[in-house]
mmCIF file of C-alpha atoms and ligand atoms in Angstrom:
data_model
loop_
_atom_site.group_PDB
_atom_site.id
_atom_site.type_symbol
_atom_site.label_atom_id
_atom_site.label_comp_id
_atom_site.label_asym_id
_atom_site.label_seq_id
_atom_site.Cartn_x
_atom_site.Cartn_y
_atom_site.Cartn_z
ATOM 1 C CA MET A 1 17.015 6.020 -6.049
ATOM 2 C CA SER A 2 17.442 6.549 -2.318
ATOM 3 C CA ASP A 3 14.851 4.934 -0.065
ATOM 4 C CA PRO A 4 13.049 7.544 2.063
ATOM 5 C CA SER A 5 12.326 4.975 4.765
ATOM 6 C CA PHE A 6 15.968 5.110 5.898
ATOM 7 C CA THR A 7 17.653 7.860 3.881
ATOM 8 C CA PHE A 8 17.595 11.064 5.881
ATOM 9 C CA THR A 9 19.366 14.406 6.120
ATOM 10 C CA ARG A 10 18.134 15.599 9.506
ATOM 11 C CA ALA A 11 17.325 14.415 12.999
ATOM 12 C CA ILE A 12 15.795 16.055 16.059
ATOM 13 C CA THR A 13 16.887 15.056 19.566
ATOM 14 C CA ARG A 14 16.213 16.433 23.033
ATOM 15 C CA LYS A 15 18.679 16.291 25.918
ATOM 16 C CA PRO A 16 17.497 14.530 29.063
ATOM 17 C CA GLY A 17 16.952 16.786 32.071
ATOM 18 C CA LYS A 18 17.256 16.136 35.811
ATOM 19 C CA SER A 19 13.585 15.132 35.927
ATOM 20 C CA VAL A 20 14.357 12.083 33.767
ATOM 21 C CA VAL A 21 14.585 10.079 36.990
ATOM 22 C CA ASP A 22 10.771 10.440 37.144
ATOM 23 C CA GLY A 23 10.262 9.030 33.641
ATOM 24 C CA LEU A 24 7.634 6.357 33.053
ATOM 25 C CA ARG A 25 8.658 2.719 33.285
ATOM 26 C CA ALA A 26 6.807 -0.584 33.294
ATOM 27 C CA GLU A 27 9.018 -2.024 35.989
ATOM 28 C CA ASP A 28 11.474 -0.405 38.382
ATOM 29 C CA THR A 29 14.966 -1.648 37.599
ATOM 30 C CA GLY A 30 16.792 1.262 39.240
ATOM 31 C CA THR A 31 17.112 5.021 38.931
ATOM 32 C CA PRO A 32 18.672 6.215 35.683
ATOM 33 C CA ASP A 33 22.024 7.950 36.131
ATOM 34 C CA LEU A 34 21.780 11.339 34.413
ATOM 35 C CA ALA A 35 25.528 11.808 33.908
ATOM 36 C CA GLN A 36 25.828 8.448 32.167
ATOM 37 C CA MET A 37 22.687 9.148 30.154
ATOM 38 C CA LEU A 38 24.092 12.482 28.973
ATOM 39 C CA ARG A 39 27.294 10.760 27.831
ATOM 40 C CA ASP A 40 25.268 8.154 25.952
ATOM 41 C CA HIS A 41 23.072 10.857 24.460
ATOM 42 C CA ALA A 42 26.126 12.768 23.230
ATOM 43 C CA ALA A 43 27.465 9.569 21.633
ATOM 44 C CA TYR A 44 24.096 9.002 19.974
ATOM 45 C CA VAL A 45 24.062 12.526 18.519
ATOM 46 C CA ALA A 46 27.667 12.182 17.339
ATOM 47 C CA THR A 47 26.842 8.884 15.626
ATOM 48 C CA LEU A 48 23.854 10.423 13.841
ATOM 49 C CA GLN A 49 26.170 13.186 12.659
ATOM 50 C CA GLU A 50 28.690 10.624 11.476
ATOM 51 C CA ALA A 51 25.848 8.980 9.550
ATOM 52 C CA GLY A 52 25.253 12.269 7.748
ATOM 53 C CA ALA A 53 22.604 13.947 9.896
ATOM 54 C CA LYS A 54 22.267 17.607 10.649
ATOM 55 C CA VAL A 55 21.087 17.150 14.232
ATOM 56 C CA ILE A 56 18.747 19.711 15.779
ATOM 57 C CA GLU A 57 19.443 19.349 19.502
ATOM 58 C CA LEU A 58 16.657 20.643 21.713
ATOM 59 C CA PRO A 59 17.140 21.605 25.384
ATOM 60 C CA PRO A 60 15.780 19.526 28.291
ATOM 61 C CA LEU A 61 12.162 20.006 29.398
ATOM 62 C CA GLU A 62 12.111 19.518 33.148
ATOM 63 C CA ASP A 63 8.299 19.499 33.234
ATOM 64 C CA PHE A 64 8.282 16.439 30.981
ATOM 65 C CA PRO A 65 10.539 13.672 32.323
ATOM 66 C CA ASP A 66 10.123 11.534 29.169
ATOM 67 C CA ALA A 67 10.658 14.376 26.684
ATOM 68 C CA LEU A 68 14.013 12.988 25.506
ATOM 69 C CA PHE A 69 12.016 10.232 23.784
ATOM 70 C CA VAL A 70 11.075 12.631 20.987
ATOM 71 C CA GLU A 71 10.036 9.908 18.558
ATOM 72 C CA ASP A 72 6.696 9.542 20.297
ATOM 73 C CA THR A 73 5.624 13.112 19.497
ATOM 74 C CA ALA A 74 5.476 12.942 15.699
ATOM 75 C CA LEU A 75 5.546 10.939 12.498
ATOM 76 C CA CYS A 76 7.943 12.387 9.944
ATOM 77 C CA LEU A 77 7.321 11.532 6.300
ATOM 78 C CA PRO A 78 8.807 13.125 3.175
ATOM 79 C CA GLN A 79 5.522 14.957 2.446
ATOM 80 C CA GLY A 80 4.962 16.342 5.935
ATOM 81 C CA ALA A 81 4.937 15.704 9.654
ATOM 82 C CA VAL A 82 2.024 14.567 11.798
ATOM 83 C CA LEU A 83 1.912 15.603 15.445
ATOM 84 C CA MET A 84 0.850 12.664 17.615
ATOM 85 C CA ARG A 85 -1.487 12.422 20.608
ATOM 86 C CA PRO A 86 0.437 10.354 23.159
ATOM 87 C CA GLY A 87 -1.633 7.857 25.089
ATOM 88 C CA ALA A 88 0.371 8.537 28.253
ATOM 89 C CA ALA A 89 -1.250 11.539 29.969
ATOM 90 C CA SER A 90 2.060 12.777 31.397
ATOM 91 C CA ARG A 91 3.484 12.976 27.863
ATOM 92 C CA ALA A 92 0.644 14.826 26.088
ATOM 93 C CA GLY A 93 2.255 18.249 26.578
ATOM 94 C CA GLU A 94 5.487 17.205 24.849
ATOM 95 C CA VAL A 95 3.815 17.576 21.464
ATOM 96 C CA ALA A 96 3.241 21.339 21.752
ATOM 97 C CA GLN A 97 6.907 21.662 22.728
ATOM 98 C CA MET A 98 7.981 19.844 19.557
ATOM 99 C CA ALA A 99 5.559 21.543 17.160
ATOM 100 C CA PRO A 100 7.512 24.788 16.494
ATOM 101 C CA THR A 101 10.666 22.850 15.607
ATOM 102 C CA LEU A 102 8.784 20.698 13.098
ATOM 103 C CA ARG A 103 6.961 23.713 11.651
ATOM 104 C CA ALA A 104 10.351 25.326 11.033
ATOM 105 C CA GLN A 105 11.527 22.234 9.142
ATOM 106 C CA TYR A 106 8.390 21.301 7.195
ATOM 107 C CA ASP A 107 5.937 23.221 4.991
ATOM 108 C CA THR A 108 3.216 20.799 6.051
ATOM 109 C CA VAL A 109 2.577 19.865 9.683
ATOM 110 C CA VAL A 110 -0.783 18.344 10.610
ATOM 111 C CA ALA A 111 -1.878 17.543 14.167
ATOM 112 C CA LEU A 112 -4.015 14.633 15.249
ATOM 113 C CA GLN A 113 -7.129 16.172 16.787
ATOM 114 C CA GLY A 114 -8.365 13.192 18.763
ATOM 115 C CA PRO A 115 -10.173 11.756 20.566
ATOM 116 C CA GLY A 116 -7.840 8.872 19.677
ATOM 117 C CA HIS A 117 -4.188 8.410 20.589
ATOM 118 C CA VAL A 118 -1.046 7.384 18.738
ATOM 119 C CA GLU A 119 2.585 7.385 19.903
ATOM 120 C CA GLY A 120 5.387 7.429 17.351
ATOM 121 C CA GLY A 121 7.008 4.364 18.906
ATOM 122 C CA ASP A 122 4.128 2.312 17.550
ATOM 123 C CA ILE A 123 4.830 3.330 13.940
ATOM 124 C CA LEU A 124 7.216 1.552 11.579
ATOM 125 C CA THR A 125 7.596 3.116 8.132
ATOM 126 C CA THR A 126 8.881 0.756 5.462
ATOM 127 C CA SER A 127 9.420 1.458 1.775
ATOM 128 C CA ARG A 128 5.956 0.150 0.973
ATOM 129 C CA GLU A 129 3.665 1.041 3.885
ATOM 130 C CA VAL A 130 3.250 2.502 7.332
ATOM 131 C CA LEU A 131 2.670 -0.170 9.990
ATOM 132 C CA VAL A 132 1.009 0.933 13.217
ATOM 133 C CA GLY A 133 0.768 -1.328 16.251
ATOM 134 C CA LEU A 134 -2.211 -1.041 18.581
ATOM 135 C CA SER A 135 -0.891 -0.846 22.145
ATOM 136 C CA GLU A 136 -1.652 0.549 25.574
ATOM 137 C CA ARG A 137 -0.681 3.945 24.076
ATOM 138 C CA THR A 138 -2.130 3.709 20.542
ATOM 139 C CA ASP A 139 -5.791 3.034 19.815
ATOM 140 C CA ARG A 140 -7.993 2.429 16.783
ATOM 141 C CA ALA A 141 -9.514 5.924 16.765
ATOM 142 C CA GLY A 142 -6.070 7.513 16.675
ATOM 143 C CA VAL A 143 -4.861 5.193 13.946
ATOM 144 C CA ALA A 144 -7.987 5.868 11.844
ATOM 145 C CA GLU A 145 -7.314 9.601 12.007
ATOM 146 C CA LEU A 146 -3.652 9.099 11.141
ATOM 147 C CA ALA A 147 -4.531 6.827 8.202
ATOM 148 C CA LYS A 148 -6.725 9.527 6.649
ATOM 149 C CA ILE A 149 -4.012 12.166 6.934
ATOM 150 C CA ILE A 150 -1.251 10.122 5.385
ATOM 151 C CA ALA A 151 -3.527 8.649 2.680
ATOM 152 C CA HIS A 152 -3.565 12.180 1.221
ATOM 153 C CA TRP A 153 0.207 11.914 0.949
ATOM 154 C CA GLY A 154 0.013 8.564 -0.849
ATOM 155 C CA HIS A 155 0.885 6.307 2.099
ATOM 156 C CA SER A 156 -1.065 3.188 2.932
ATOM 157 C CA LEU A 157 -1.333 2.301 6.603
ATOM 158 C CA ARG A 158 -1.744 -1.200 7.996
ATOM 159 C CA ILE A 159 -2.910 -1.873 11.546
ATOM 160 C CA VAL A 160 -0.958 -4.532 13.435
ATOM 161 C CA GLU A 161 -0.783 -5.569 17.088
ATOM 162 C CA THR A 162 1.912 -4.729 19.586
ATOM 163 C CA PRO A 163 2.463 -7.886 21.703
ATOM 164 C CA PRO A 164 0.808 -7.737 25.147
ATOM 165 C CA GLY A 165 3.120 -6.335 27.799
ATOM 166 C CA VAL A 166 5.358 -4.676 25.187
ATOM 167 C CA LEU A 167 5.407 -0.866 25.376
ATOM 168 C CA HIS A 168 5.514 -0.017 21.669
ATOM 169 C CA PHE A 169 5.404 -1.897 18.377
ATOM 170 C CA LYS A 170 8.976 -0.810 17.671
ATOM 171 C CA THR A 171 10.151 -2.025 21.060
ATOM 172 C CA ASP A 172 10.183 -5.373 19.255
ATOM 173 C CA CYS A 173 11.177 -4.534 15.681
ATOM 174 C CA SER A 174 13.151 -2.176 13.472
ATOM 175 C CA LEU A 175 13.666 -1.412 9.824
ATOM 176 C CA LEU A 176 17.021 -2.621 8.475
ATOM 177 C CA ASP A 177 16.343 -1.535 4.902
ATOM 178 C CA GLY A 178 13.204 -0.758 2.922
ATOM 179 C CA ASP A 179 12.210 -4.398 2.758
ATOM 180 C CA THR A 180 14.035 -6.025 5.678
ATOM 181 C CA ILE A 181 12.862 -6.048 9.269
ATOM 182 C CA LEU A 182 14.694 -7.034 12.446
ATOM 183 C CA SER A 183 12.094 -8.569 14.763
ATOM 184 C CA THR A 184 11.785 -10.554 17.941
ATOM 185 C CA GLU A 185 10.446 -14.051 17.408
ATOM 186 C CA ARG A 186 7.355 -13.214 19.503
ATOM 187 C CA LEU A 187 6.374 -10.337 17.217
ATOM 188 C CA ALA A 188 7.255 -12.007 13.921
ATOM 189 C CA ALA A 189 5.166 -15.030 15.000
ATOM 190 C CA SER A 190 2.053 -12.858 14.621
ATOM 191 C CA GLY A 191 2.651 -12.920 10.855
ATOM 192 C CA CYS A 192 2.629 -9.141 10.588
ATOM 193 C CA PHE A 193 5.777 -9.112 8.433
ATOM 194 C CA ALA A 194 4.571 -11.569 5.778
ATOM 195 C CA GLY A 195 6.151 -10.576 2.472
ATOM 196 C CA TYR A 196 9.146 -8.925 4.116
ATOM 197 C CA LYS A 197 12.576 -10.337 4.654
ATOM 198 C CA VAL A 198 12.812 -10.852 8.432
ATOM 199 C CA ILE A 199 15.941 -11.275 10.526
ATOM 200 C CA HIS A 200 15.177 -12.583 14.012
ATOM 201 C CA VAL A 201 16.807 -11.140 17.087
ATOM 202 C CA PRO A 202 18.828 -13.957 18.675
ATOM 203 C CA SER A 203 17.115 -15.441 21.717
ATOM 204 C CA GLY A 204 18.054 -13.668 24.949
ATOM 205 C CA GLU A 205 18.859 -10.405 23.146
ATOM 206 C CA GLU A 206 15.257 -9.195 22.625
ATOM 207 C CA ALA A 207 16.189 -5.762 23.947
ATOM 208 C CA ALA A 208 18.333 -5.266 20.828
ATOM 209 C CA ALA A 209 15.238 -5.236 18.608
ATOM 210 C CA ASN A 210 14.861 -1.486 18.890
ATOM 211 C CA LEU A 211 17.527 0.082 16.708
ATOM 212 C CA ILE A 212 17.622 2.532 13.832
ATOM 213 C CA ARG A 213 18.816 2.516 10.277
ATOM 214 C CA PHE A 214 20.089 5.970 9.360
ATOM 215 C CA ASN A 215 21.630 6.150 5.888
ATOM 216 C CA ASP A 216 24.475 3.611 5.852
ATOM 217 C CA PHE A 217 24.514 2.902 9.594
ATOM 218 C CA ILE A 218 22.633 0.611 11.891
ATOM 219 C CA ILE A 219 22.715 2.316 15.307
ATOM 220 C CA MET A 220 22.015 -0.230 18.026
ATOM 221 C CA PRO A 221 22.421 -0.580 21.799
ATOM 222 C CA ASP A 222 25.707 -1.902 23.141
ATOM 223 C CA GLY A 223 25.839 -5.275 24.878
ATOM 224 C CA PHE A 224 24.129 -7.501 22.305
ATOM 225 C CA PRO A 225 27.019 -9.269 20.581
ATOM 226 C CA LYS A 226 24.952 -11.969 18.892
ATOM 227 C CA THR A 227 22.635 -9.452 17.255
ATOM 228 C CA ALA A 228 25.559 -7.274 16.209
ATOM 229 C CA ALA A 229 27.242 -10.306 14.632
ATOM 230 C CA VAL A 230 24.097 -11.334 12.761
ATOM 231 C CA LEU A 231 23.724 -7.832 11.360
ATOM 232 C CA ARG A 232 27.396 -7.525 10.409
ATOM 233 C CA ASP A 233 27.225 -10.915 8.692
ATOM 234 C CA ALA A 234 24.216 -9.660 6.750
ATOM 235 C CA GLY A 235 26.390 -6.804 5.483
ATOM 236 C CA TYR A 236 25.238 -3.912 7.643
ATOM 237 C CA ALA A 237 27.566 -1.265 9.079
ATOM 238 C CA VAL A 238 26.854 -1.430 12.817
ATOM 239 C CA ARG A 239 27.492 1.252 15.448
ATOM 240 C CA GLN A 240 26.795 0.508 19.132
ATOM 241 C CA ILE A 241 25.801 3.007 21.825
ATOM 242 C CA ASN A 242 25.444 2.336 25.539
ATOM 243 C CA ASN A 243 21.727 2.368 26.410
ATOM 244 C CA SER A 244 21.751 1.165 30.027
ATOM 245 C CA GLU A 245 20.110 4.292 31.453
ATOM 246 C CA CYS A 246 17.356 4.807 28.855
ATOM 247 C CA ALA A 247 16.597 1.088 29.073
ATOM 248 C CA LYS A 248 15.530 1.661 32.704
ATOM 249 C CA LEU A 249 12.747 3.828 31.224
ATOM 250 C CA ASP A 250 11.873 1.384 28.427
ATOM 251 C CA GLY A 251 13.550 3.679 25.896
ATOM 252 C CA GLY A 252 15.853 2.698 23.061
ATOM 253 C CA MET A 253 17.608 3.899 19.933
ATOM 254 C CA SER A 254 14.509 4.824 17.919
ATOM 255 C CA CYS A 255 12.829 6.743 20.739
ATOM 256 C CA LEU A 256 15.692 9.228 20.993
ATOM 257 C CA SER A 257 15.236 10.918 17.606
ATOM 258 C CA LEU A 258 12.924 12.024 14.863
ATOM 259 C CA ARG A 259 14.520 11.307 11.522
ATOM 260 C CA PHE A 260 13.594 12.879 8.180
HETATM 261 C C1 CIR B 301 7.503 5.970 28.124
HETATM 262 O O1 CIR B 301 7.084 5.048 28.834
HETATM 263 O O2 CIR B 301 6.749 6.645 27.425
HETATM 264 C C2 CIR B 301 8.975 6.280 28.134
HETATM 265 N N1 CIR B 301 9.506 6.021 29.427
HETATM 266 C C3 CIR B 301 9.699 5.473 27.082
HETATM 267 C C4 CIR B 301 9.313 5.827 25.691
HETATM 268 C C5 CIR B 301 10.019 5.024 24.658
HETATM 269 N N2 CIR B 301 9.697 5.474 23.362
HETATM 270 C C6 CIR B 301 9.684 4.713 22.276
HETATM 271 O O3 CIR B 301 9.845 3.503 22.373
HETATM 272 N N3 CIR B 301 9.435 5.303 21.119
#
């Protein structure tokens, strides 16, 4: 049977707009180049399509510089979608912009009501559970509300910690298959993946930890040859996309789509 944690038919993406240069970032490492970002985004969409996705491409939202990072607005599960409450104030309004698209795709869409916050980047869905990392953007009240919603759909949720100074839980880990996680050493050291098969990101390539598994493909950022080799040796079909511009905004492969 196909594993719903990485077997998908659809994806939602949103093109970056000119305002992306104002996107949030922990550290200023330069202004993102929109033209390059649009080329990378087009390659990302094309790779999702090659992996078997029908991609719903949404237009830029100039009022929301980070809106291309659609993953943070929702959790998509087979039974329904949950609209998040981003912890970053400048991103809160992105959710209402995503809601109609999800309502058109799903019979069941439930919104977190608050007062807590959760961002999708802190959620890793495996074949056995939903892991949610507490972070600067995701708090206990938000996670408690999310846990109740998805418990009705038969999902158990486990609270874990996002390492200090790391934006999102999935900045440091990804699902490779239902039972196998790619993780940085610093995150895996917390013990949060006990019982899973863990592949460590080679030292110095920590920024490769955020990737996606979509059907048969691993879609990862370009420029991390050791990680790519480890994954190929483990039998995965790897596709690489330039991520230099989104990286300036702490964004990676998972942030750029909702997959379901
Ligand atoms: C932010 O700080 O919210 C954006 N600049 C980056 C969001 C990345 N999203 C993700 O990891 N899911």
